[in-house]
XYZ file of C-alpha atoms in Angstrom:
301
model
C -6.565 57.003 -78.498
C -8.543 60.195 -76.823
C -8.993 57.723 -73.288
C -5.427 56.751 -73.955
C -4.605 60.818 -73.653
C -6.756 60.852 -71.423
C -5.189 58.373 -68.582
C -1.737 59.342 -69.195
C -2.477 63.054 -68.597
C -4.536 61.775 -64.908
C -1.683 59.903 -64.285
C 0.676 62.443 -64.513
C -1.652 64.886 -62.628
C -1.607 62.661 -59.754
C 2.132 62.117 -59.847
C 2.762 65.991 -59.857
C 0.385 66.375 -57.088
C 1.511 63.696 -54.962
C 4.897 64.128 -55.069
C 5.373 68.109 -55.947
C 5.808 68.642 -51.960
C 7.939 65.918 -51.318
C 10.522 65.833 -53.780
C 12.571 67.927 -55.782
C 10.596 69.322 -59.646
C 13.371 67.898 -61.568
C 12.685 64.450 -60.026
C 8.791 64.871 -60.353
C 9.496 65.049 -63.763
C 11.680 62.060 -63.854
C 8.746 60.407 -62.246
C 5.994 61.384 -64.973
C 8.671 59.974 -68.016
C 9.641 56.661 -66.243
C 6.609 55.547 -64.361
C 8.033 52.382 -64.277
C 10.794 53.036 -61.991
C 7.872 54.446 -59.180
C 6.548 51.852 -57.093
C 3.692 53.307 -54.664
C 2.683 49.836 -53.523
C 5.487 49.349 -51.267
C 8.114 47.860 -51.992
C 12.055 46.781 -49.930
C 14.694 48.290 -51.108
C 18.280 49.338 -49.515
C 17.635 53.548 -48.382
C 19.943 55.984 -46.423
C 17.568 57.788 -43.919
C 18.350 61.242 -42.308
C 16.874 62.695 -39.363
C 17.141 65.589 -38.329
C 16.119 67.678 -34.767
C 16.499 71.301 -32.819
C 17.701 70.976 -29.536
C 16.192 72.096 -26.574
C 13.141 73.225 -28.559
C 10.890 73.565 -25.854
C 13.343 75.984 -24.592
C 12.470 78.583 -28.104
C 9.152 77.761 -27.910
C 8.426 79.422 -24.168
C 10.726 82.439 -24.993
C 8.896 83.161 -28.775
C 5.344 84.174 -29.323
C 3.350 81.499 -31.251
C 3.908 83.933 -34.568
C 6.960 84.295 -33.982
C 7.778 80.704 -33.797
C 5.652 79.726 -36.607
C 8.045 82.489 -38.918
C 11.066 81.050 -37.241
C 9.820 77.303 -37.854
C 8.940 78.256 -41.780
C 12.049 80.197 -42.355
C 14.099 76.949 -40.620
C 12.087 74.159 -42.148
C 12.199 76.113 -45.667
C 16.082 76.709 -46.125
C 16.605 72.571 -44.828
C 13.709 71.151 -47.147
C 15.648 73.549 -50.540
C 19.295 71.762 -48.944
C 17.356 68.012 -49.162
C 15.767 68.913 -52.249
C 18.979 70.031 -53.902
C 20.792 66.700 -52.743
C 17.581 64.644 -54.434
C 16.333 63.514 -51.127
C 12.601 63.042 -50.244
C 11.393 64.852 -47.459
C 8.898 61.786 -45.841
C 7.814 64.261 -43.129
C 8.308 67.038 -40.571
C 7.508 65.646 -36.969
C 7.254 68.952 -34.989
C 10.610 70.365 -35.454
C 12.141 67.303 -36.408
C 12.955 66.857 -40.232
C 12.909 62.878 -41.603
C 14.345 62.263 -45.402
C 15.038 59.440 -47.711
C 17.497 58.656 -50.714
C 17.450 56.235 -52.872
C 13.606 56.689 -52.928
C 11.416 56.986 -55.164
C 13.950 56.739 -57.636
C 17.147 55.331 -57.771
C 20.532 56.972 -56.928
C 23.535 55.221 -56.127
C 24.731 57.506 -54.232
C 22.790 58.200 -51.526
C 24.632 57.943 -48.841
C 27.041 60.357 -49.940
C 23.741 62.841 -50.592
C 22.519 62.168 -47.281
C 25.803 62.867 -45.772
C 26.178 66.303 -48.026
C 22.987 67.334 -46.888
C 23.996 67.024 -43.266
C 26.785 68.975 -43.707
C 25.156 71.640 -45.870
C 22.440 72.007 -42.921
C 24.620 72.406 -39.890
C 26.681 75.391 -42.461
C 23.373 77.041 -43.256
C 22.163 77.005 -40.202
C 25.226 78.715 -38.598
C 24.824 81.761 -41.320
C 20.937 81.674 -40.608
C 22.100 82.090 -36.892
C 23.073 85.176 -37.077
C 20.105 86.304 -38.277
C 17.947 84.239 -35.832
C 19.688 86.001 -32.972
C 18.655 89.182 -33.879
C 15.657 88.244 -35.206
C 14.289 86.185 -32.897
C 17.125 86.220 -29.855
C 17.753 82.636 -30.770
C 20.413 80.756 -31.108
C 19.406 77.074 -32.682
C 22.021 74.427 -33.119
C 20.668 71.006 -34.686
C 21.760 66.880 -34.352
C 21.241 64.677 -37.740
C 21.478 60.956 -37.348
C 22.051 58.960 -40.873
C 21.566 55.565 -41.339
C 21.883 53.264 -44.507
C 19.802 50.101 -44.842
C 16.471 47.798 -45.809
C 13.303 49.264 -45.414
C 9.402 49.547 -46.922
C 9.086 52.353 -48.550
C 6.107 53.244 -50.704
C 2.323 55.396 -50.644
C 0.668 54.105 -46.568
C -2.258 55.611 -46.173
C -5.886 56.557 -47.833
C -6.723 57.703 -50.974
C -7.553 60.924 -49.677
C -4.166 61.193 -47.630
C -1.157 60.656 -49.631
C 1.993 59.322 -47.551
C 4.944 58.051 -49.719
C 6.741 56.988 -46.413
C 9.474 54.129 -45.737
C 9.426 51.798 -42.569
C 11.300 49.349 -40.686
C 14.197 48.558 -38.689
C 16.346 51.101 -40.010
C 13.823 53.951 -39.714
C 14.104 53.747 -36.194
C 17.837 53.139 -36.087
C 18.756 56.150 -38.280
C 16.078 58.378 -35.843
C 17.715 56.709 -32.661
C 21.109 57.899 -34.019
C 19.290 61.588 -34.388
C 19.134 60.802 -30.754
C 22.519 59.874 -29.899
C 24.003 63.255 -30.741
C 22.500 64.555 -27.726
C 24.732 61.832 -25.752
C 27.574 62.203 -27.596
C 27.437 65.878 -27.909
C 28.078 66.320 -31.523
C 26.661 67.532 -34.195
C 26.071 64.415 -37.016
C 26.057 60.746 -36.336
C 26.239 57.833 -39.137
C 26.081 54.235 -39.000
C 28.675 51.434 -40.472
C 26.194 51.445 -42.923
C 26.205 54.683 -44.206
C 29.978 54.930 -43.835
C 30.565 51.884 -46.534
C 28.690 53.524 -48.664
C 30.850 56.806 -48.544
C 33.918 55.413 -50.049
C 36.276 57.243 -47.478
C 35.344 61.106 -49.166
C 34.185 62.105 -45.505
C 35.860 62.296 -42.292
C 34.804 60.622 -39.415
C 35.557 58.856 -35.929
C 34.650 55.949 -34.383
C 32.318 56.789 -32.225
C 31.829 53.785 -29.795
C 29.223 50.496 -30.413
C 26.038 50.614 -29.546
C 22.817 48.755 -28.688
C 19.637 50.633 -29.336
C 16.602 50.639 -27.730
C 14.648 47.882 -29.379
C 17.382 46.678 -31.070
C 19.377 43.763 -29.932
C 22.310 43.959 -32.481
C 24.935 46.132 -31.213
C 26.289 48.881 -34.282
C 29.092 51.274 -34.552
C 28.654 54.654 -34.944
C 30.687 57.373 -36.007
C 30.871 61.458 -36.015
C 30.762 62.662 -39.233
C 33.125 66.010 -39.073
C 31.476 68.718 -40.730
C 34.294 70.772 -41.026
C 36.297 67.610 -42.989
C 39.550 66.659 -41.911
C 41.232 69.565 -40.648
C 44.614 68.578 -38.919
C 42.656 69.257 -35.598
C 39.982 66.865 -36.296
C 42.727 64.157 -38.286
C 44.962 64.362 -34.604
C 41.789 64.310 -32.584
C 40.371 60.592 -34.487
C 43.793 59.193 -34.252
C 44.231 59.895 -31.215
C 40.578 58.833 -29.671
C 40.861 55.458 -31.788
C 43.905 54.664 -29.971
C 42.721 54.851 -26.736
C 39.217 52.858 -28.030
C 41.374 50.158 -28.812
C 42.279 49.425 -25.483
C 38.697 49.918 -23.989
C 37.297 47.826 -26.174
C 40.143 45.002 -24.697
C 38.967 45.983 -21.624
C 42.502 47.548 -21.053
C 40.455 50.740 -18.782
C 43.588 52.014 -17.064
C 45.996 52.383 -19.934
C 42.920 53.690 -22.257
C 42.105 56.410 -19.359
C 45.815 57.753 -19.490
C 45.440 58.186 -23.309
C 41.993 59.901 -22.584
C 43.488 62.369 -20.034
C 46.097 63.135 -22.635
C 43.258 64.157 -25.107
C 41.739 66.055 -22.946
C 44.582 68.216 -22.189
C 44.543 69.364 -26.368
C 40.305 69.101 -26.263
C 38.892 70.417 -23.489
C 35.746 70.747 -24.727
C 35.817 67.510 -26.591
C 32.209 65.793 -24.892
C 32.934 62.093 -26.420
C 36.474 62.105 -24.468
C 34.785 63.301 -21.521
C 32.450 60.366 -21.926
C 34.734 57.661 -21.859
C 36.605 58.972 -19.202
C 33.834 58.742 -17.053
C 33.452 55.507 -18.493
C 36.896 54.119 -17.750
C 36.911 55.818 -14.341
C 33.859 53.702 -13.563
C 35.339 50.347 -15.047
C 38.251 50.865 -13.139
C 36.497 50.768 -9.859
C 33.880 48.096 -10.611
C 35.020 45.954 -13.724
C 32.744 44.433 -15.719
C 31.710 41.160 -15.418
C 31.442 40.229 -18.986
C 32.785 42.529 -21.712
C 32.120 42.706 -24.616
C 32.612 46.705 -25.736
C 29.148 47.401 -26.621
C 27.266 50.725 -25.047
C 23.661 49.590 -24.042
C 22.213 53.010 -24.912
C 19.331 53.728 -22.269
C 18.232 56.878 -23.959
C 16.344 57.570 -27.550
């Protein structure tokens, strides 16, 4: 009875202290009550991944002192980790500046690809109030990509007893942090895969991006911009519009699809995807492709 007490009580000393900096309290406690829904030995299991990145960090880091940019880093990293917690997520690890998460694991949630995408949104909001105290702050101004992917992938504790790492890997790891990637590209602010977008049940609005083939990867996937504003009649027009004219690229139809471009443009100037595929078209037009197929080989992570 007393060694009974006894290994329950370790067991759920070693849960809180493996998992109190990863995930949220309530779901540590979750974890202590069903220990049968925590596998640490690694085990497959369908995730939604979110990665998250600062652009043109090395940029902040020459212009801040290193205390400075440590507070900066803290402040940042603290306000995402509380939106991630709040949405259930794990945080799996900070990489630098970069932010990685997982749903779905430990413990199960339907929903997470809906919490991933909520947490996107909720960081590029905060981070646009916390702006305007970084700029006077620090004289920064920080904007952030996310890339979100849904799919199979290991997660469980890698690692040594004396360093715990509840971690996922796989495939889809790297997709979702390739995606993280893309933004750059594209020049927007959150990019999802088909993946994560069945799993949203049409509650977020998006665009078709283009289709893609990632480094290391040879199937091609579509991606799309997840809007964090939601479908304002700007952002509605602007998706109709640009899927229209992606239906005749991806026929190979370059001329008529450049006309409906330049028509785009004229309403979103500033719209970097349009610009894209402009340049895209204009480049088709004077050396066609030999075979097409619609699918973006993307060069850069």
């Amino acid at each position: 009875e007393m060694y009974e007490i006894f290994v329950i009580q370790s067991r759920n000393r070693y849960i809180k202290r493996a998992f109190s900096s990863y995930v949220p309290p309530a779901l540590v406690k979750r974890l202590i009550h069903e220990p049968g829904g925590l596998n640490l030995k690694g085990e497959k299991r369908e995730i939604t991944l979110l990665f998250s990145d600062i652009r043109g960090f090395t940029s902040i880091s020459e212009k801040l002192s290193p205390e400075m940019l440590g507070m900066l880093l803290n402040d940042y990293l603290g306000a995402m980790t509380n939106i991630l917690f709040k949405e259930k997520g794990t945080l799996d690890k900070y990489i630098g500046d970069a932010v990685m998460a997982i749903y779905n694991a430990p413990l199960d949630d339907p929903d997470h690809p809906i919490l991933a995408v909520r947490t996107a949104i909720t960081m590029q909001s905060t981070l646009k109030e916390l702006n305007k105290r970084y700029q006077k702050q620090f004289n920064v101004d920080m904007r952030i990509g996310i890339g979100i992917h849904t799919g199979k992938a290991i997660v469980g504790n890698f690692g040594s007893p004396r360093r715990f790492n509840y971690t996922a890997m796989g495939d889809a790891v790297n997709l979702a942090s390739r995606l993280e990637g893309q933004t750059k590209y594209y020049g927007v602010e959150i990019i999802i895969s088909e993946g994560t977008l069945e799993g949203l049940g049409g509650a977020f609005m998006v665009r078709k991006l283009d289709k893609i083939r990632v480094k290391g990867k040879l199937e091609p996937v579509e991606i799309f911009q997840l809007f964090s504003e939601g479908a304002t009649p700007e952002n509605t027009a602007l998706a109709e519009k640009f899927d229209m004219a992606m239906e005749s690229y991806y026929k190979g139809e370059f001329s008529t699809a450049l006309n409906m471009l330049l028509d785009i443009e004229k309403f979103y100037p500033t719209d970097r995807p349009t610009q894209l595929m402009m340049e895209r078209c204009q480049k088709f037009i004077e050396k066609p492709p030999e075979q097409w197929d619609g699918v973006h080989t993307a060069t850069s992570k």
